[in-house]
Short mmCIF file of C-alpha atoms in Angstrom, two decimals:
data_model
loop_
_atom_site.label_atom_id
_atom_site.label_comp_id
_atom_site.label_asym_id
_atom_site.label_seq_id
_atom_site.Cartn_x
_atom_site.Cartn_y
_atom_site.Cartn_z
CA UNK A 340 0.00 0.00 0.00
CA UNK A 341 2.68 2.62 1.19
CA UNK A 342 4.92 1.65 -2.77
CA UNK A 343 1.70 2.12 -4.50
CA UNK A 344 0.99 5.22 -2.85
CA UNK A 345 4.36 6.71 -3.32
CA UNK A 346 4.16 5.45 -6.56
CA UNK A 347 1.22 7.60 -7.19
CA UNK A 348 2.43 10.74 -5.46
CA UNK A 349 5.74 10.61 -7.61
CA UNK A 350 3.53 10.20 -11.08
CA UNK A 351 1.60 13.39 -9.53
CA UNK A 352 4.89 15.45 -9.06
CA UNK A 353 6.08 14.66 -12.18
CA UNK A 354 2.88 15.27 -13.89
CA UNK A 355 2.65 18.96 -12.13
CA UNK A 356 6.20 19.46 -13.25
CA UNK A 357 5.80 18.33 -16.90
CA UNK A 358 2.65 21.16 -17.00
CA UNK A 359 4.73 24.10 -15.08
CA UNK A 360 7.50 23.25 -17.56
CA UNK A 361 6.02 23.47 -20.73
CA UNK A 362 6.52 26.18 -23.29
CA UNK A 363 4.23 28.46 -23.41
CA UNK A 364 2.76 29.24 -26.77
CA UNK A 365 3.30 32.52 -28.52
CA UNK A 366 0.31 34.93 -29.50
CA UNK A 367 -0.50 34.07 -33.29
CA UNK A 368 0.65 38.05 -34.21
CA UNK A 369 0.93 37.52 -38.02
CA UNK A 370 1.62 34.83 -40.63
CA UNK A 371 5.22 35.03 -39.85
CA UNK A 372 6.37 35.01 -35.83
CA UNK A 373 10.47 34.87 -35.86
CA UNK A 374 11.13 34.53 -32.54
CA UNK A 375 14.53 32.62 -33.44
CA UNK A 376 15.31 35.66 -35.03
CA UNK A 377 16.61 32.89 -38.15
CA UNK A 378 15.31 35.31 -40.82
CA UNK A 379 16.30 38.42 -42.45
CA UNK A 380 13.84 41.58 -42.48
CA UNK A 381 13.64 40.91 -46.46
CA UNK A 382 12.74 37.47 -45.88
CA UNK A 383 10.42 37.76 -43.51
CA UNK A 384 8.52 40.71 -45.66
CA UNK A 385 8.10 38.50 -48.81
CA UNK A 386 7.27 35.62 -46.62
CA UNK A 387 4.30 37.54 -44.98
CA UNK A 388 3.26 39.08 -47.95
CA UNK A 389 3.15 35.67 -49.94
CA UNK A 390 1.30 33.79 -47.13
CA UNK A 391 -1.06 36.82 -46.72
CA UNK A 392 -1.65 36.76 -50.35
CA UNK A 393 -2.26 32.71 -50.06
CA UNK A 394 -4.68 33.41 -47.48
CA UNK A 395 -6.76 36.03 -49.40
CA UNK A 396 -6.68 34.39 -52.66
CA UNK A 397 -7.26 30.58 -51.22
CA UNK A 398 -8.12 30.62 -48.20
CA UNK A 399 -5.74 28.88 -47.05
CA UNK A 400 -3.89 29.49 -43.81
CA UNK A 401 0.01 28.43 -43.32
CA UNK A 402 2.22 30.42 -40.46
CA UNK A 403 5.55 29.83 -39.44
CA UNK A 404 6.89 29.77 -36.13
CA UNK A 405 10.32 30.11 -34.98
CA UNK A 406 11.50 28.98 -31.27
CA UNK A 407 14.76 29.35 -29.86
CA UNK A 408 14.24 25.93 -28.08
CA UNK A 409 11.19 23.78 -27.14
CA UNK A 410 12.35 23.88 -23.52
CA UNK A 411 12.17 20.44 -22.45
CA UNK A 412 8.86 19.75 -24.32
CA UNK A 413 8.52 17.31 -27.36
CA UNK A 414 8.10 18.99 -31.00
CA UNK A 415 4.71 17.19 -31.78
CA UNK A 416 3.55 18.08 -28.18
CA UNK A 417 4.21 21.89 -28.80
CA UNK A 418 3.26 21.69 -32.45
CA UNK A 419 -0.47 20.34 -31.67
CA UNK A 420 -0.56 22.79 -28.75
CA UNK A 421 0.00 25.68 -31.08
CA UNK A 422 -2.27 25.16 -34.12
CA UNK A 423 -5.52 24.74 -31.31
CA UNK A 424 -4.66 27.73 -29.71
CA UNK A 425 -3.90 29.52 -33.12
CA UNK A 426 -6.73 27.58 -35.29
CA UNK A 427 -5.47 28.17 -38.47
CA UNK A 428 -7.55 27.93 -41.39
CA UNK A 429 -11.12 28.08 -42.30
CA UNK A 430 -13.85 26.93 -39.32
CA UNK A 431 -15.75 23.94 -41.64
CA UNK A 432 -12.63 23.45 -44.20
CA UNK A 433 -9.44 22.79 -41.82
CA UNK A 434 -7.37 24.07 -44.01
CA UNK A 435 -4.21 25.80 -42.07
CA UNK A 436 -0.82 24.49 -41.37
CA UNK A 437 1.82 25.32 -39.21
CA UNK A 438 5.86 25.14 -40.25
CA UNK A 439 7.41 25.00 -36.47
CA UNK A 440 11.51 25.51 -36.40
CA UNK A 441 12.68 24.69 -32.97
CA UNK A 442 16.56 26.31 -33.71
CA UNK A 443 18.56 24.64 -30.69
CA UNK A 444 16.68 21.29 -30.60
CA UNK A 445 17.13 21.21 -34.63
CA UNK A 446 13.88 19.95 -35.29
CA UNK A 447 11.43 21.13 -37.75
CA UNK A 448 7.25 19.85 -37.99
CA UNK A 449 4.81 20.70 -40.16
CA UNK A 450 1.07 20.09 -38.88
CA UNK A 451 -1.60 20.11 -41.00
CA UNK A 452 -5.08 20.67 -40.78
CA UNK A 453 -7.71 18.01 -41.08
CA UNK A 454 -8.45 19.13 -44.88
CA UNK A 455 -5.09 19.71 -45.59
CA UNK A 456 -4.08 15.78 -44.73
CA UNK A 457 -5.46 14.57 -47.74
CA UNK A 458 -3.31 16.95 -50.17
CA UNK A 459 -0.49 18.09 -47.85
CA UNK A 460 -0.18 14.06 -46.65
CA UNK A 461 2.60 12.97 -44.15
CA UNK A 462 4.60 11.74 -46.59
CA UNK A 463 4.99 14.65 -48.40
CA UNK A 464 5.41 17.08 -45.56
CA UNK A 465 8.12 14.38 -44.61
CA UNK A 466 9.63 14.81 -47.91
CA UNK A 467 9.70 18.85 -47.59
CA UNK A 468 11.62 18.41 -43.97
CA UNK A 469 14.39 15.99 -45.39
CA UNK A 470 15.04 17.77 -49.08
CA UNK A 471 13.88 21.45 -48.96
CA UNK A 472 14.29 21.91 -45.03
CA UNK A 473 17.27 19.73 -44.03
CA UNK A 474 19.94 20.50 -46.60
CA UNK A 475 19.63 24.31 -46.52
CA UNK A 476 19.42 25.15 -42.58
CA UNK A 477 22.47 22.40 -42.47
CA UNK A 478 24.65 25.03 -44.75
CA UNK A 479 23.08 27.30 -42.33
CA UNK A 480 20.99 28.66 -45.21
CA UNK A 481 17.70 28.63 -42.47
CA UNK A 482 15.69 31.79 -44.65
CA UNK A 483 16.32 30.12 -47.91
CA UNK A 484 15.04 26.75 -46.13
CA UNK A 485 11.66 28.61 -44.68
CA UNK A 486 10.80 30.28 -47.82
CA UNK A 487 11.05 26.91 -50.16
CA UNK A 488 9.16 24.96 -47.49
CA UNK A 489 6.38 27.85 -47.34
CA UNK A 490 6.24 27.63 -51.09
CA UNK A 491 6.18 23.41 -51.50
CA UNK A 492 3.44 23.59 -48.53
CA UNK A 493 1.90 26.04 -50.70
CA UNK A 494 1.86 24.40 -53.83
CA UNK A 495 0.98 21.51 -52.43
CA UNK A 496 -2.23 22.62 -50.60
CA UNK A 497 -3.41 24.42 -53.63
CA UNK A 498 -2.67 21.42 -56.24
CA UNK A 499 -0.01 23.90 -58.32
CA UNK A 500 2.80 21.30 -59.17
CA UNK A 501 4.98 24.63 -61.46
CA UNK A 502 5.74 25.92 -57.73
CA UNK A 503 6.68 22.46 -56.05
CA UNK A 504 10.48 21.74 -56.27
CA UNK A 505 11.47 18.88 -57.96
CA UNK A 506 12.90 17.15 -55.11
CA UNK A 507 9.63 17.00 -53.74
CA UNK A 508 7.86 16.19 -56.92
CA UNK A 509 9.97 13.60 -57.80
CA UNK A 510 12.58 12.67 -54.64
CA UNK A 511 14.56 9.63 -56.77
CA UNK A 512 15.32 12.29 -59.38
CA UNK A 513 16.65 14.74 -57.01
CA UNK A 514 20.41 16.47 -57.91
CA UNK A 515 22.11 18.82 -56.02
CA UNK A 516 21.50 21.92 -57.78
CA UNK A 517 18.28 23.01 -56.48
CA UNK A 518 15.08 24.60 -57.68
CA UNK A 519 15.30 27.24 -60.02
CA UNK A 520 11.65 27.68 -61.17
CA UNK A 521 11.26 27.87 -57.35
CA UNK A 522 14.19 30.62 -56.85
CA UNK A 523 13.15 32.33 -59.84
CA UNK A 524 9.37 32.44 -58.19
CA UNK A 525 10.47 34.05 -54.80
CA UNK A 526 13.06 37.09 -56.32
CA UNK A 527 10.37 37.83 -59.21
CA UNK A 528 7.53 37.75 -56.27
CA UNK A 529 10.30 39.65 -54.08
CA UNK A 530 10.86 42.30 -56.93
CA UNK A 531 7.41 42.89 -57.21
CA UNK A 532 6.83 43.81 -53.92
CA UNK A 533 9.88 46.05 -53.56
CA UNK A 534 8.79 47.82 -56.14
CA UNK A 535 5.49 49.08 -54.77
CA UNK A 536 2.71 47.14 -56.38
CA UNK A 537 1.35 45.95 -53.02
CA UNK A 538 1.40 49.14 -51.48
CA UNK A 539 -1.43 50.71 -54.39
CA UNK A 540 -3.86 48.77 -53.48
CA UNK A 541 -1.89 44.97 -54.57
CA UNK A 542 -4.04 44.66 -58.32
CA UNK A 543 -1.03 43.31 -60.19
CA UNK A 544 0.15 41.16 -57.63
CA UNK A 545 -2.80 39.57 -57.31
CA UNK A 546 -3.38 38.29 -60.36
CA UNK A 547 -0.16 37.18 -60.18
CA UNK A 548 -0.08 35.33 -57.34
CA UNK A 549 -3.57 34.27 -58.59
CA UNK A 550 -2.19 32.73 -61.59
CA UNK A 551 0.64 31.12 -59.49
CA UNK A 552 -1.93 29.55 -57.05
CA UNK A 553 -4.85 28.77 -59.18
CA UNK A 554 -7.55 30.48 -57.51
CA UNK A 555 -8.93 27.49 -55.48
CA UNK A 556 -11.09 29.99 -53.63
CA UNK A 557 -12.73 31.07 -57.16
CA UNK A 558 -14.34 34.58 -57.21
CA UNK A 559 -13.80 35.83 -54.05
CA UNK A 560 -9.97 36.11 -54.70
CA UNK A 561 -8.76 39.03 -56.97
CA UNK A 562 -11.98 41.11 -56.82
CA UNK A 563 -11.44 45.11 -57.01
CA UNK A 564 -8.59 45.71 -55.04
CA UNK A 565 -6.67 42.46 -55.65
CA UNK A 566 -5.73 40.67 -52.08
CA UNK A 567 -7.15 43.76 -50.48
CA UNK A 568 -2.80 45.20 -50.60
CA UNK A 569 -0.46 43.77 -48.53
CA UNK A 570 -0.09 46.70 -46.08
CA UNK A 571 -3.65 46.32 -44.29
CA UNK A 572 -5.41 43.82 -42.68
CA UNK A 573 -4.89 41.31 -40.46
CA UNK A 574 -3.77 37.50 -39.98
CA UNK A 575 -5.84 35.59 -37.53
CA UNK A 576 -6.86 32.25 -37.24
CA UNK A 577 -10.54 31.07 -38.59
CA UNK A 578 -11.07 28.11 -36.46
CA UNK A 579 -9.36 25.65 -38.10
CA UNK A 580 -9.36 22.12 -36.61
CA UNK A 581 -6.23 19.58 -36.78
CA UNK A 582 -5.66 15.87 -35.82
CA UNK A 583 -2.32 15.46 -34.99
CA UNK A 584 -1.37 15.13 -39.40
CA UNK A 585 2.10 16.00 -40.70
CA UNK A 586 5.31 15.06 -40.38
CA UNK A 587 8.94 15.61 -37.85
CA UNK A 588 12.31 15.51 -38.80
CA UNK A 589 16.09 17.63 -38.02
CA UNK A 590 19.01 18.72 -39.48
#
């Protein structure tokens, strides 16, 4: 009786510990929360205004978070924590996803939403962690690794194979000199930007990025005003649901 009751009252501390020493999760304050600081202030522009133009034109939802470390607490733990406080994507369509970066532990997840897991499946979020993730942040390349990943997620979710990299598209084919349709898309979206477009209102960029993405969303998309411009607005989540879909890996 008294090794069965200690028994118990040691589960119970360790149970109370595990909760006080979780990670806390960070307020959802835009499509892009850098709190590894991993990313440049160029990077992290065209990565907001890509995903905000996503959102807008397709409804679908990805963020990406950045953690210095998971402190003590396992990546899927954290990862499942944050997309049902956040609730990315549409309430009814569960279509949000979450790129997590946990810098010091050197994992990476991707969680998808429950309509997400039928296009954006384990396997392939597995394959965008091991060759789009994994080989740039181990040259230490970590914004060039986001930005591809956001884009193959992307592409993915919104059944547009011209933006998927051909590592992902076809892994056994893979050689090491990268994407360049992929590069290409990021400085020409990246150009556009700088120069202004989104600023006036966004028009021309979105029927870019409309073209890019297909328009899954159909008319509600690049009605008078484009995406609405980049420089208003917010990013919130719609009440997304998710199961526990996606995929883990490191570099």
């Amino acid at each position: 009786m008294k090794n069965t009751l200690y028994r118990l009252t040691a589960v119970l501390f360790l149970f109370a510990a595990t909760i006080l020493s979780a990670r806390e999760v960070p307020p959802l304050s835009g499509p892009v929360n850098d709190y590894a600081a991993i990313l440049s202030a160029d990077e992290k522009e065209t990565l907001e205004s890509f995903l905000l133009a996503l959102d807008r034109q397709t409804g679908v939802q990805i963020a990406v978070l950045t953690i210095p470390s998971l402190e003590g607490e396992s990546l899927e733990s954290f990862s499942l924590k944050t997309v049902e406080q956040w609730k990315l994507g549409q309430q009814g369509e569960d279509n949000g996803a979450l790129l997590l970066v946990s810098l010091e532990d050197r994992a990476v997840r991707i969680e998808t939403g429950y309509g997400l897991e039928g296009t954006l499946t384990d396997a392939k979020s597995g394959l965008i962690i091991r060759n789009v993730i994994a080989p740039r942040f181990r040259e230490g390349k970590y914004g060039a690794g986001v930005l591809e990943a956001v884009r193959n997620m992307a592409g993915i979710a919104t059944d547009n194979r011209e933006i998927i990299s051909e590592s992902v598209k076809n892994p056994q084919k893979e050689k090491s000199g990268g994407n360049l349709a992929g590069l290409l898309f990021f400085i020409v979206f990246y150009l556009i930007m700088r120069a202004g477009f989104h600023r006036r209102g966004g028009l021309f960029t979105g029927l870019l990025l409309g073209s890019m993405l297909g328009g899954r969303r159909g008319g509600s998309g690049c009605s008078s005003g484009g995406f609405g411009g980049f420089s208003g607005g917010g990013f919130s989540g719609g009440g997304g649901g998710f199961g526990g879909g996606g995929a883990s890996g490191g570099w």
